[in-house]
Short mmCIF file of C-alpha atoms in Angstrom, two decimals:
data_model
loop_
_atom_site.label_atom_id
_atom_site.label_comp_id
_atom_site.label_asym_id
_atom_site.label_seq_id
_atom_site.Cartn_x
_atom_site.Cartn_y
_atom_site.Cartn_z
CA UNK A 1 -15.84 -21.00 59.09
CA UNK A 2 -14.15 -17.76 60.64
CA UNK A 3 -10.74 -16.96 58.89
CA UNK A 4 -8.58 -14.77 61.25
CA UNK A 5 -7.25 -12.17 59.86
CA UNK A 6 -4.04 -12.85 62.38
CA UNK A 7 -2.55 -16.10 63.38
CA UNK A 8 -2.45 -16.80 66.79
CA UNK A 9 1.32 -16.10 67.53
CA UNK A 10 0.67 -12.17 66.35
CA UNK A 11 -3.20 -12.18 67.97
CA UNK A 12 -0.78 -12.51 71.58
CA UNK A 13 1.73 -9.95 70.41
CA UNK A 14 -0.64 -7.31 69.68
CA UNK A 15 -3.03 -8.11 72.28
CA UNK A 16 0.04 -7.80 74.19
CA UNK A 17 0.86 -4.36 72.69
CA UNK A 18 -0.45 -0.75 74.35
CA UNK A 19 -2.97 -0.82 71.19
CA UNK A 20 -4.81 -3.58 72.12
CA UNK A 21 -8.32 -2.88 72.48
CA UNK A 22 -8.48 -0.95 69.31
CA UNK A 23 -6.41 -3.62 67.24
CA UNK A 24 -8.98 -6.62 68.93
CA UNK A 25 -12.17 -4.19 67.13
CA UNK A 26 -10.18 -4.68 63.86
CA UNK A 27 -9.60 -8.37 64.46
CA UNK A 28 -13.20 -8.66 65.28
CA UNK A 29 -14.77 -6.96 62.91
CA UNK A 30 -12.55 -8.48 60.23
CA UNK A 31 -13.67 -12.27 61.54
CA UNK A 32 -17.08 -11.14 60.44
CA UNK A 33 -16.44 -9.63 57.39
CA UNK A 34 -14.89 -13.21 56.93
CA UNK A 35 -18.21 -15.22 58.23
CA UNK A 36 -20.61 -12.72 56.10
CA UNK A 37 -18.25 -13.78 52.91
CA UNK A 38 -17.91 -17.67 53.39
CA UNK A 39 -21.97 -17.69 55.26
CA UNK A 40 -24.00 -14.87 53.83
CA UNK A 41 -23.33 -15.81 50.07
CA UNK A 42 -24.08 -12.39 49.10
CA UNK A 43 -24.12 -11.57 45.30
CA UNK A 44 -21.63 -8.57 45.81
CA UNK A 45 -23.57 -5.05 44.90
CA UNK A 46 -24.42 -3.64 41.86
CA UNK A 47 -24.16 -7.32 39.67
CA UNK A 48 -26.55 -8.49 37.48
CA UNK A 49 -27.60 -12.56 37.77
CA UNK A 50 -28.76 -14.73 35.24
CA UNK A 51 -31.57 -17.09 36.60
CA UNK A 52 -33.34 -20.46 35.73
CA UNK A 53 -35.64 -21.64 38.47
CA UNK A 54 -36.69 -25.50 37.83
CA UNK A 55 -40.68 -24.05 38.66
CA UNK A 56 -41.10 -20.52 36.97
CA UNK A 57 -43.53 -18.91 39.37
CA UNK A 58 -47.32 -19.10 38.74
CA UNK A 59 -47.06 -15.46 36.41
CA UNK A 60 -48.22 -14.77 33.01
CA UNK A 61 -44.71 -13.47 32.24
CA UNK A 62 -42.06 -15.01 29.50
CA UNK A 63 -39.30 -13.75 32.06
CA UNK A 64 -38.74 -11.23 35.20
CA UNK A 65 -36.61 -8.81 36.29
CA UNK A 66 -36.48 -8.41 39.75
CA UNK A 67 -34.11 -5.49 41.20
CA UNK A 68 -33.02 -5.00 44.29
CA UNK A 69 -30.45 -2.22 45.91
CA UNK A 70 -27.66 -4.71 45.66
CA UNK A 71 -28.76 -6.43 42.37
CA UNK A 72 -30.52 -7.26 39.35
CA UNK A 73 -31.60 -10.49 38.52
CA UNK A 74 -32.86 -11.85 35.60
CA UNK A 75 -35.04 -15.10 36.08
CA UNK A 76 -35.93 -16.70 32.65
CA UNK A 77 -38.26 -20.11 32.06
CA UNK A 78 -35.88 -23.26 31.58
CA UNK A 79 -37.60 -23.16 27.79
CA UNK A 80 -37.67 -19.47 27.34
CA UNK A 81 -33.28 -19.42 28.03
CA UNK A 82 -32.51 -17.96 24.21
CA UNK A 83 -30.40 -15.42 23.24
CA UNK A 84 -33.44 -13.24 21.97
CA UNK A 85 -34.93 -13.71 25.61
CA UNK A 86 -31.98 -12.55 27.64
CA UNK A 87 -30.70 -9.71 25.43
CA UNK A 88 -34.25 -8.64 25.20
CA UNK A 89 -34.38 -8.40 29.15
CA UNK A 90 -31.11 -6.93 28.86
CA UNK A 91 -32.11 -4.05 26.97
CA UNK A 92 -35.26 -3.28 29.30
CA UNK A 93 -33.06 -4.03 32.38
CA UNK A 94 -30.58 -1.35 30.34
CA UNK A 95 -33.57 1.17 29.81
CA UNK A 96 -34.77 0.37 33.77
CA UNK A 97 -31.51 1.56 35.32
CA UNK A 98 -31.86 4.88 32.77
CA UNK A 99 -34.26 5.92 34.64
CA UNK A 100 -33.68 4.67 37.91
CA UNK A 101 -29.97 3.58 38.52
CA UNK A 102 -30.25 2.24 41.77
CA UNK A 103 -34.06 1.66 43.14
CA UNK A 104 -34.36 1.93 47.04
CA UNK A 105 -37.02 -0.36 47.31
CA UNK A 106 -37.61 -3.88 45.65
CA UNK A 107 -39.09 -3.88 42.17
CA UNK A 108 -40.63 -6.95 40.07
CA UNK A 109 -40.92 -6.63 36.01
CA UNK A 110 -42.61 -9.16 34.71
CA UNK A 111 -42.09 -9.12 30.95
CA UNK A 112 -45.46 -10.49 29.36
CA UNK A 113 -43.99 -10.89 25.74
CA UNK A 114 -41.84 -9.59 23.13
CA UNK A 115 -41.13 -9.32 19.78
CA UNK A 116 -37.62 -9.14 18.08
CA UNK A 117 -37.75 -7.36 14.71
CA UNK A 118 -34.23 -6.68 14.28
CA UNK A 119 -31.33 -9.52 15.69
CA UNK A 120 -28.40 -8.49 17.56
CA UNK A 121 -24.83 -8.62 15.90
CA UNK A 122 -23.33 -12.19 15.80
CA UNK A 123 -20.80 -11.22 18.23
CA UNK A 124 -23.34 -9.87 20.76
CA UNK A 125 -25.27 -13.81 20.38
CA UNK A 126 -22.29 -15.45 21.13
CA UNK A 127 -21.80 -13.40 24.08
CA UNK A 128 -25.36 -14.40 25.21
CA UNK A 129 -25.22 -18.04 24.04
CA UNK A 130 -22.07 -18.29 26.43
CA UNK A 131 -23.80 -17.02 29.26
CA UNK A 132 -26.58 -19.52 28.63
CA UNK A 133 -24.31 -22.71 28.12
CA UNK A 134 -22.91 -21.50 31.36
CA UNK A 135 -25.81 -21.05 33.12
CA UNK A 136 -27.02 -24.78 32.47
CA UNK A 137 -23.97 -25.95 33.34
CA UNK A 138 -23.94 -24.42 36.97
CA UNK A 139 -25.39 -26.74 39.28
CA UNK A 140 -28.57 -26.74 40.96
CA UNK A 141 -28.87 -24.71 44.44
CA UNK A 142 -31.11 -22.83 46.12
CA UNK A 143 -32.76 -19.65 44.50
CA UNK A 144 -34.63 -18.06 47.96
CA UNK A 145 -38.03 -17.70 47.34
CA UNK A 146 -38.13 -18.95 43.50
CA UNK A 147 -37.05 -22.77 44.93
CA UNK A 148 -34.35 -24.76 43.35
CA UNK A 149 -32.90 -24.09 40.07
CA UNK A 150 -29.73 -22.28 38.76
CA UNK A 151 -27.94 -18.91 38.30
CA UNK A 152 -24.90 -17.61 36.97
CA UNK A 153 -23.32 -14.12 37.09
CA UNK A 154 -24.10 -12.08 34.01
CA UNK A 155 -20.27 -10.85 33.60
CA UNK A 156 -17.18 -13.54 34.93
CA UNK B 1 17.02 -50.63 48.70
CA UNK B 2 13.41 -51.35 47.71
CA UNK B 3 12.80 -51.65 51.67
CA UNK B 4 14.52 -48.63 52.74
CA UNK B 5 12.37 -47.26 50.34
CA UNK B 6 8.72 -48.48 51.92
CA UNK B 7 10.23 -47.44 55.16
CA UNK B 8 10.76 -43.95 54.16
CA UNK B 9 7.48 -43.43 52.07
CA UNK B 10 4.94 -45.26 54.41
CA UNK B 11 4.16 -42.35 57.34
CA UNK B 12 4.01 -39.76 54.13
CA UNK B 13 1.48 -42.85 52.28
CA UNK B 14 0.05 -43.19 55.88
CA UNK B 15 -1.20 -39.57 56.27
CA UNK B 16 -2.42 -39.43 53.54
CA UNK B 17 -4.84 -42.19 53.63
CA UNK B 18 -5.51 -40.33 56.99
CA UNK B 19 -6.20 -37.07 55.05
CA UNK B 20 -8.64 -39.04 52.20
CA UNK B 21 -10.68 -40.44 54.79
CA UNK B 22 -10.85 -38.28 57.02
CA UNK B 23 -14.75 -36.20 57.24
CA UNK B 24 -13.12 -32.68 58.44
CA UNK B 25 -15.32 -30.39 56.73
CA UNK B 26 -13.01 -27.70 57.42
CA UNK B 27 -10.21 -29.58 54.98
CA UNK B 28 -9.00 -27.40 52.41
CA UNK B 29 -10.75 -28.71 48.92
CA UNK B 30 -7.61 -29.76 46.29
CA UNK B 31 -7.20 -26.60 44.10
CA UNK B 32 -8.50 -28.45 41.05
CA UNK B 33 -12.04 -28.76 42.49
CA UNK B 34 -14.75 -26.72 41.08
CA UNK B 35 -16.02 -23.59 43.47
CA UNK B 36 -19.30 -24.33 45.00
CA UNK B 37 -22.00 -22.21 43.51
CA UNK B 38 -23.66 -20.61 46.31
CA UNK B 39 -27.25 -19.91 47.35
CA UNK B 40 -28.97 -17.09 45.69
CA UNK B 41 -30.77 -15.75 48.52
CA UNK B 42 -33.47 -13.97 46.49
CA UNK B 43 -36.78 -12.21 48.08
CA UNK B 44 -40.27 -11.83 46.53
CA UNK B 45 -43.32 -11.66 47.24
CA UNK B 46 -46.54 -13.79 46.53
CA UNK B 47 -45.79 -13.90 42.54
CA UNK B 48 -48.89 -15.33 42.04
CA UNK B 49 -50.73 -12.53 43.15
CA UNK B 50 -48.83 -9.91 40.73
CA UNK B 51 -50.87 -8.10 38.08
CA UNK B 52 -50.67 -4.27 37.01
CA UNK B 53 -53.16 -2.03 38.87
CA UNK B 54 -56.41 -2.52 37.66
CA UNK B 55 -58.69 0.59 36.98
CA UNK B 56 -61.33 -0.21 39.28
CA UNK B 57 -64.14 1.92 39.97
CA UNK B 58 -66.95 1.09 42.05
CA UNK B 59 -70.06 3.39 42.68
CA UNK B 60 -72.38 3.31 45.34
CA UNK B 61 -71.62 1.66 48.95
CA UNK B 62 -68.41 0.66 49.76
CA UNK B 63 -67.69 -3.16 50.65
CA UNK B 64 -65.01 -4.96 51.99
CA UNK B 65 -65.96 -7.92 49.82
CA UNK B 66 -64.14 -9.05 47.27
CA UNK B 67 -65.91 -7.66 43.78
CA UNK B 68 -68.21 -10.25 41.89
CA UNK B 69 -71.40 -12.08 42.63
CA UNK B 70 -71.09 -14.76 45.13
CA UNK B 71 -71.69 -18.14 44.88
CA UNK B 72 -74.95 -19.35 45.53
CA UNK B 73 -76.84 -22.43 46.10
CA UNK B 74 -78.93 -23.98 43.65
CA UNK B 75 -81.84 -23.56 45.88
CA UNK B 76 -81.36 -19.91 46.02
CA UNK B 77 -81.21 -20.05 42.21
CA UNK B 78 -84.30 -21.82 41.72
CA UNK B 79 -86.19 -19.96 44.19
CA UNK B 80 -85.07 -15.98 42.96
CA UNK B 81 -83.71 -16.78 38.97
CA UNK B 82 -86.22 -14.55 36.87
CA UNK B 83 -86.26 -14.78 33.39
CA UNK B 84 -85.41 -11.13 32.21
CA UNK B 85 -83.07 -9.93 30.27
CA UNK B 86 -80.78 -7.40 32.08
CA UNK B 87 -77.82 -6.37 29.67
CA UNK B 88 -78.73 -4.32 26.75
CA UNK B 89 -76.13 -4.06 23.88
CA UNK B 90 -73.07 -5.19 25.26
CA UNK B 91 -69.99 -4.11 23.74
CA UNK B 92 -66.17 -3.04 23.52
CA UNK B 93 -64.35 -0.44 21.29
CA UNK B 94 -60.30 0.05 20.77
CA UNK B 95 -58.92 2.61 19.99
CA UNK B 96 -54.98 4.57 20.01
CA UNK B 97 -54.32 8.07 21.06
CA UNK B 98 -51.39 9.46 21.56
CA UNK B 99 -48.74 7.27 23.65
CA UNK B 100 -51.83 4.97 24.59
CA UNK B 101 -53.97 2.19 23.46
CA UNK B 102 -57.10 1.72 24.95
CA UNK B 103 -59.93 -0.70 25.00
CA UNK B 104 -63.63 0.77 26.48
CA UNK B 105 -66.40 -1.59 27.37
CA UNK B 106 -70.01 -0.54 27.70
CA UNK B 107 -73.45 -2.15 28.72
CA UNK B 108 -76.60 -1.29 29.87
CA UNK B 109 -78.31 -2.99 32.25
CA UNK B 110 -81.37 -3.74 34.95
CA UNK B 111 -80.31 -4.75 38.26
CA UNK B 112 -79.36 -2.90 41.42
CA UNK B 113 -75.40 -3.93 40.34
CA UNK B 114 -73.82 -4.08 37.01
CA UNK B 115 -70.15 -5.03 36.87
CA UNK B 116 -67.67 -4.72 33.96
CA UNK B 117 -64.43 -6.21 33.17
CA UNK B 118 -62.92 -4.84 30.03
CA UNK B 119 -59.49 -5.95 28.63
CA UNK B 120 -56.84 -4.74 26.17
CA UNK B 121 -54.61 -6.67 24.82
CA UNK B 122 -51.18 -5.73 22.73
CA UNK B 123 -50.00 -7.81 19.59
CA UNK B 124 -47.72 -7.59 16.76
CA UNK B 125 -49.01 -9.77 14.19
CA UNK B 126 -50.09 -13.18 15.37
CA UNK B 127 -47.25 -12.66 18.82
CA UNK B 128 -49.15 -11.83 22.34
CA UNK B 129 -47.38 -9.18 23.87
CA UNK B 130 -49.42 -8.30 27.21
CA UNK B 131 -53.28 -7.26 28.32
CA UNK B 132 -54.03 -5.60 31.04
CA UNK B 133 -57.80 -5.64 32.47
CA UNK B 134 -59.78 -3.10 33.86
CA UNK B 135 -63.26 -3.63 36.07
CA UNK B 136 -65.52 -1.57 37.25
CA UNK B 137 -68.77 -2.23 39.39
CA UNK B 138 -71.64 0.57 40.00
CA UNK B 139 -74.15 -0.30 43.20
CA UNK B 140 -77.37 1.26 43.49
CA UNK B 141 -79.05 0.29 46.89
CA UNK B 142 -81.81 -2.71 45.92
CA UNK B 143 -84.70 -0.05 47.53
CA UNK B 144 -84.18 2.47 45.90
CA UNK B 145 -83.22 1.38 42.28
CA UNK B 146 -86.80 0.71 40.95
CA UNK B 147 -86.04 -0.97 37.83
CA UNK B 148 -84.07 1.72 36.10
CA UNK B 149 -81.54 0.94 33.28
CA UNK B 150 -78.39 1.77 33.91
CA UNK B 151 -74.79 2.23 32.40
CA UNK B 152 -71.85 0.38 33.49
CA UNK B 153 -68.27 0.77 31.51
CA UNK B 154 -64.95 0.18 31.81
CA UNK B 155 -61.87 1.59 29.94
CA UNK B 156 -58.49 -0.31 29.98
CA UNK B 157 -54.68 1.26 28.23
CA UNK B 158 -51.90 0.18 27.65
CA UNK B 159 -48.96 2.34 26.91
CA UNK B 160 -47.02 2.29 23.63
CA UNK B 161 -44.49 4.89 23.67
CA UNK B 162 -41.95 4.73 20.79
CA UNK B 163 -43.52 1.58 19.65
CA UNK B 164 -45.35 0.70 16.03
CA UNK B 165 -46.72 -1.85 14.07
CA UNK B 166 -49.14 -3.02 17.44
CA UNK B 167 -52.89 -3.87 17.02
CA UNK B 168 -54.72 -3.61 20.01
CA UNK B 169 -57.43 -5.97 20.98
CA UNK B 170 -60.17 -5.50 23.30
CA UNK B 171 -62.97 -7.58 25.08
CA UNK B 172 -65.36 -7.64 28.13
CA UNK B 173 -67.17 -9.44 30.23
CA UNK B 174 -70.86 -8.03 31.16
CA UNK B 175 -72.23 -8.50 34.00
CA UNK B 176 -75.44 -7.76 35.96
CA UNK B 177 -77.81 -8.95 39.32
CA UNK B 178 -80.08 -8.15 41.72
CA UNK B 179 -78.62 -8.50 45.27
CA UNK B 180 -80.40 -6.50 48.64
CA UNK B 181 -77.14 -5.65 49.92
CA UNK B 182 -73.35 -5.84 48.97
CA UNK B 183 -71.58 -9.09 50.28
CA UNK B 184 -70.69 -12.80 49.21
CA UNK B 185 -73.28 -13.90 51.75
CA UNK B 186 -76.10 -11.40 50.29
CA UNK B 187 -78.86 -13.21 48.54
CA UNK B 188 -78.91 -12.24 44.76
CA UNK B 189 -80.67 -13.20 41.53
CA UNK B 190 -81.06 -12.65 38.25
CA UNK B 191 -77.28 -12.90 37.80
CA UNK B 192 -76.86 -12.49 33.70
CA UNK B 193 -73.75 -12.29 31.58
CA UNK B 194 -72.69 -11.71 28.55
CA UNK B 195 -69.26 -11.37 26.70
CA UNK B 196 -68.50 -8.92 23.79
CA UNK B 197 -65.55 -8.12 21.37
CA UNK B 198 -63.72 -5.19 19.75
CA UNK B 199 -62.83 -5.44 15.85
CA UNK B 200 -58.94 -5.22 16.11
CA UNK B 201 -57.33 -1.59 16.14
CA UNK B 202 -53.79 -0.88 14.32
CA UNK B 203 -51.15 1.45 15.37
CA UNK B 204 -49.71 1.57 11.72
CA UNK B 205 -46.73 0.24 10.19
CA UNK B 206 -43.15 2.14 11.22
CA UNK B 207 -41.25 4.25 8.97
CA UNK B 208 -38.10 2.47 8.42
CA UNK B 209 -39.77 -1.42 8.39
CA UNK B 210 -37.75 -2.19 11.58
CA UNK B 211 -40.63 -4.67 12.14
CA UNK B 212 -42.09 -7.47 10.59
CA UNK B 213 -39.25 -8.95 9.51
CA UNK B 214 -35.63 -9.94 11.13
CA UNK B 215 -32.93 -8.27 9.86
CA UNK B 216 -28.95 -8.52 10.74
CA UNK B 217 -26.37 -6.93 11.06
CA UNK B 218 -27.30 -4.41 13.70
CA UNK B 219 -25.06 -4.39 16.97
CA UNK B 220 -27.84 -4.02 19.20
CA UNK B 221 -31.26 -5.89 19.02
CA UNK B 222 -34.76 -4.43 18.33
CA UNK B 223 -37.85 -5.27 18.75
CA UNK B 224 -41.02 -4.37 21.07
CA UNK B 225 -41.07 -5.62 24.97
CA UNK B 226 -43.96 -5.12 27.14
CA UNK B 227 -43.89 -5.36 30.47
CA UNK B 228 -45.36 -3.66 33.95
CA UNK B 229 -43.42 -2.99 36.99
CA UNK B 230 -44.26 -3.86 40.70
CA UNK B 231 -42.34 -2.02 43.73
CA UNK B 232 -42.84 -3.71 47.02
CA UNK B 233 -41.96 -3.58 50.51
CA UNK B 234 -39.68 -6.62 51.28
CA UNK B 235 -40.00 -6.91 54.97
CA UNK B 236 -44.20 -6.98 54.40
CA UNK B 237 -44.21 -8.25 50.95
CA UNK B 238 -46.55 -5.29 50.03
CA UNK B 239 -47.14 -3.65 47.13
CA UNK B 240 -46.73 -0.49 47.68
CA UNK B 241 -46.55 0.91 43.40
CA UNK B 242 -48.05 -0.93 40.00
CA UNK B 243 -47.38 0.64 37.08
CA UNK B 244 -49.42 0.15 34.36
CA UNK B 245 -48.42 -2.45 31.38
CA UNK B 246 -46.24 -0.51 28.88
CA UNK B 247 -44.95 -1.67 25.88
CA UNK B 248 -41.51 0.13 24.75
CA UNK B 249 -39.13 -0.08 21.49
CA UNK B 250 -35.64 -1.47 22.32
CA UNK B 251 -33.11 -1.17 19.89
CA UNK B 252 -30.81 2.10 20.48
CA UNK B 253 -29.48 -0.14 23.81
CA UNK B 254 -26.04 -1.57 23.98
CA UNK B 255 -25.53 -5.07 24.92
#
């Protein structure tokens, strides 16, 4: 649904007004900027996303990384969602941006396994155990290409 | 009283019944409901298809078929099998140098095509971490190959910068035929293979025992992840970079 940015009684006024074909470019462009928000669903830039999809894809891979110019996602298996598995993706995804903050083309990482030899602090668990009780409590939508399943922002 | 009462509430009551039943699906939601979680409108390409770039060298003619014998009848298979033995001591060898871990397979062979496919494969202890395969395939026109024994090999790595405490595994599949010309349609017999392993190769244990065991008390986690990284175009879904699998040590990263 467009939101105007003016209501109707100040849309006459200042299309009434000497200014008016510059002020109806604002009032257009700011109806879209309204659609794109309430249509487009776009994960704003530079977020990373926590995702379960109900059908991991057909990939030898524990979990992937896929990152985009506008965001990082992190798609685990429904069993593979532990602490260890996100804060393990975490730290490559961490490492990944090191060397390449902001990629200009779309990357997939599949991670094919990993070990964990020394555990985060409790504090740093919690942290990921919230994101995970949060993440299976979001309901099911779409996830594009990976089918149904779930997703929650990393940070709220 | 009590009807003065109805009489004032009712239109209020009235609208909103109206409201409730009412299908607008432009209606305002009551603050207290819970925010729609959107689509996440995510892009990628055939998964399926993802692996790290193989190694693969091929000798001799060039062929737009996909590598491999083809599939051929059992009539064909009756009428051109020959009993001889076309692989000669099949075998793999691991090693680690440097930053790299690397598995090499190596067979001879008679037969106008031998084909290789040798993998490596990354562990701590008894946990897969990743393999990564390498094949290679070496054509010698069928006219011109009188009989000759050959070498075919293949030599898959993984990379394991700042990592320790990894074996590395390797393995291969041998592989050797006759065929008069390269395609899945071509006629070919004598198709023979034969597998082989590598004894296990260690990367040694790491200086301050940060593996083998879990230990607390650390803010950040460690641990060894291996992974390999695709770059694609998203309009064509086309890989346009593999990187090689690579297994790194996390633990100086922050949550």
């Amino acid at each position: 649904m467009i939101r105007p940015a003016l209501s109707a009684p100040e849309l006459t006024r200042v299309l009434a007004s000497k200014r008016s074909t510059r002020t109806l470019l604002a009032f257009v462009s700011m109806a879209s900027l309204s659609w794109t928000h309430l249509h487009g669903q776009a994960v704003p830039p530079g977020r990373t996303v926590i995702a379960v999809p109900d059908a991991f894809p057909a990939i030898e891979a524990r979990a992937l990384i896929v990152r985009t110019p506008e965001e990082d996602v992190i798609v685990l298996r429904e069993e593979g969602a532990t602490p260890d598995a996100l804060l393990m993706a975490l730290a490559l995804l961490r490492r990944l941006r090191a060397e390449d903050s902001s990629p200009g083309s779309h990357q997939v990482i599949p991670i094919t396994g990993f070990v964990v030899t020394r555990e985060a602090a409790a504090e740093h668990r919690r942290d990921a155990e919230a994101v995970l009780r949060r993440l299976r409590a979001a309901p099911p939508v779409g996830l594009g290409d990976l089918g149904e399943g779930r997703w929650t922002p990393l940070g709220r | 009283m009590y009807r003065l009462r109805i009489r004032t509430l009712w239109p209020a009551a009235a609208a909103a019944a109206l409201v409730a039943c009412s299908e607008d699906p432009t209606a305002s939601p009551p603050p207290f409901a819970v925010a729609p979680m959107p689509d996440l409108e995510l892009e990628l390409p055939a998964l399926d298809a993802l692996r790290p770039a193989t190694e693969e060298r091929r000798r001799g003619a060039a062929s737009g078929d996909p590598p491999g014998p083809a599939r051929i009848t059992e009539d064909w298979e009756e009428e051109l099998s020959r009993p001889i033995q076309q692989i000669f001591d099949p075998r793999t060898r691991t090693r680690i140098e440097g930053a790299y871990g690397y598995a090499l397979g190596l067979h001879e062979y008679i037969g106008n095509i031998g084909r290789i496919a040798t993998t490596v494969q990354a562990s701590m202890g008894s946990q897969y971490l990743g393999a990564f395969t390498a094949e290679s395939q070496d054509y010698t026109p069928f006219f011109f190959d009188f009989g000759r024994v050959k070498t075919a090999w293949a030599q898959a790595r993984v990379s394991l910068a700042e990592t320790c405490g990894l074996e590395v595994h390797g393995s291969s599949v041998h592989q050797a035929w006759w065929q008069m010309y390269q395609g899945r349609s071509a006629p070919m017999w004598g198709v023979a293979t034969r597998t082989s392993q590598a004894d296990e190769t260690s990367q040694g244990g790491c200086a301050d025992a940060a593996t083998g065991t879990r230990k607390e008390g650390r803010s950040e986690p460690g641990g060894v992840i291996c992974y390999y990284k695709i770059t694609y175009e998203l309009d064509t879904g086309i890989i346009v970079d593999a990187q090689l699998l690579s297994c790194v040590g996390s633990g100086d990263e922050q949550w």
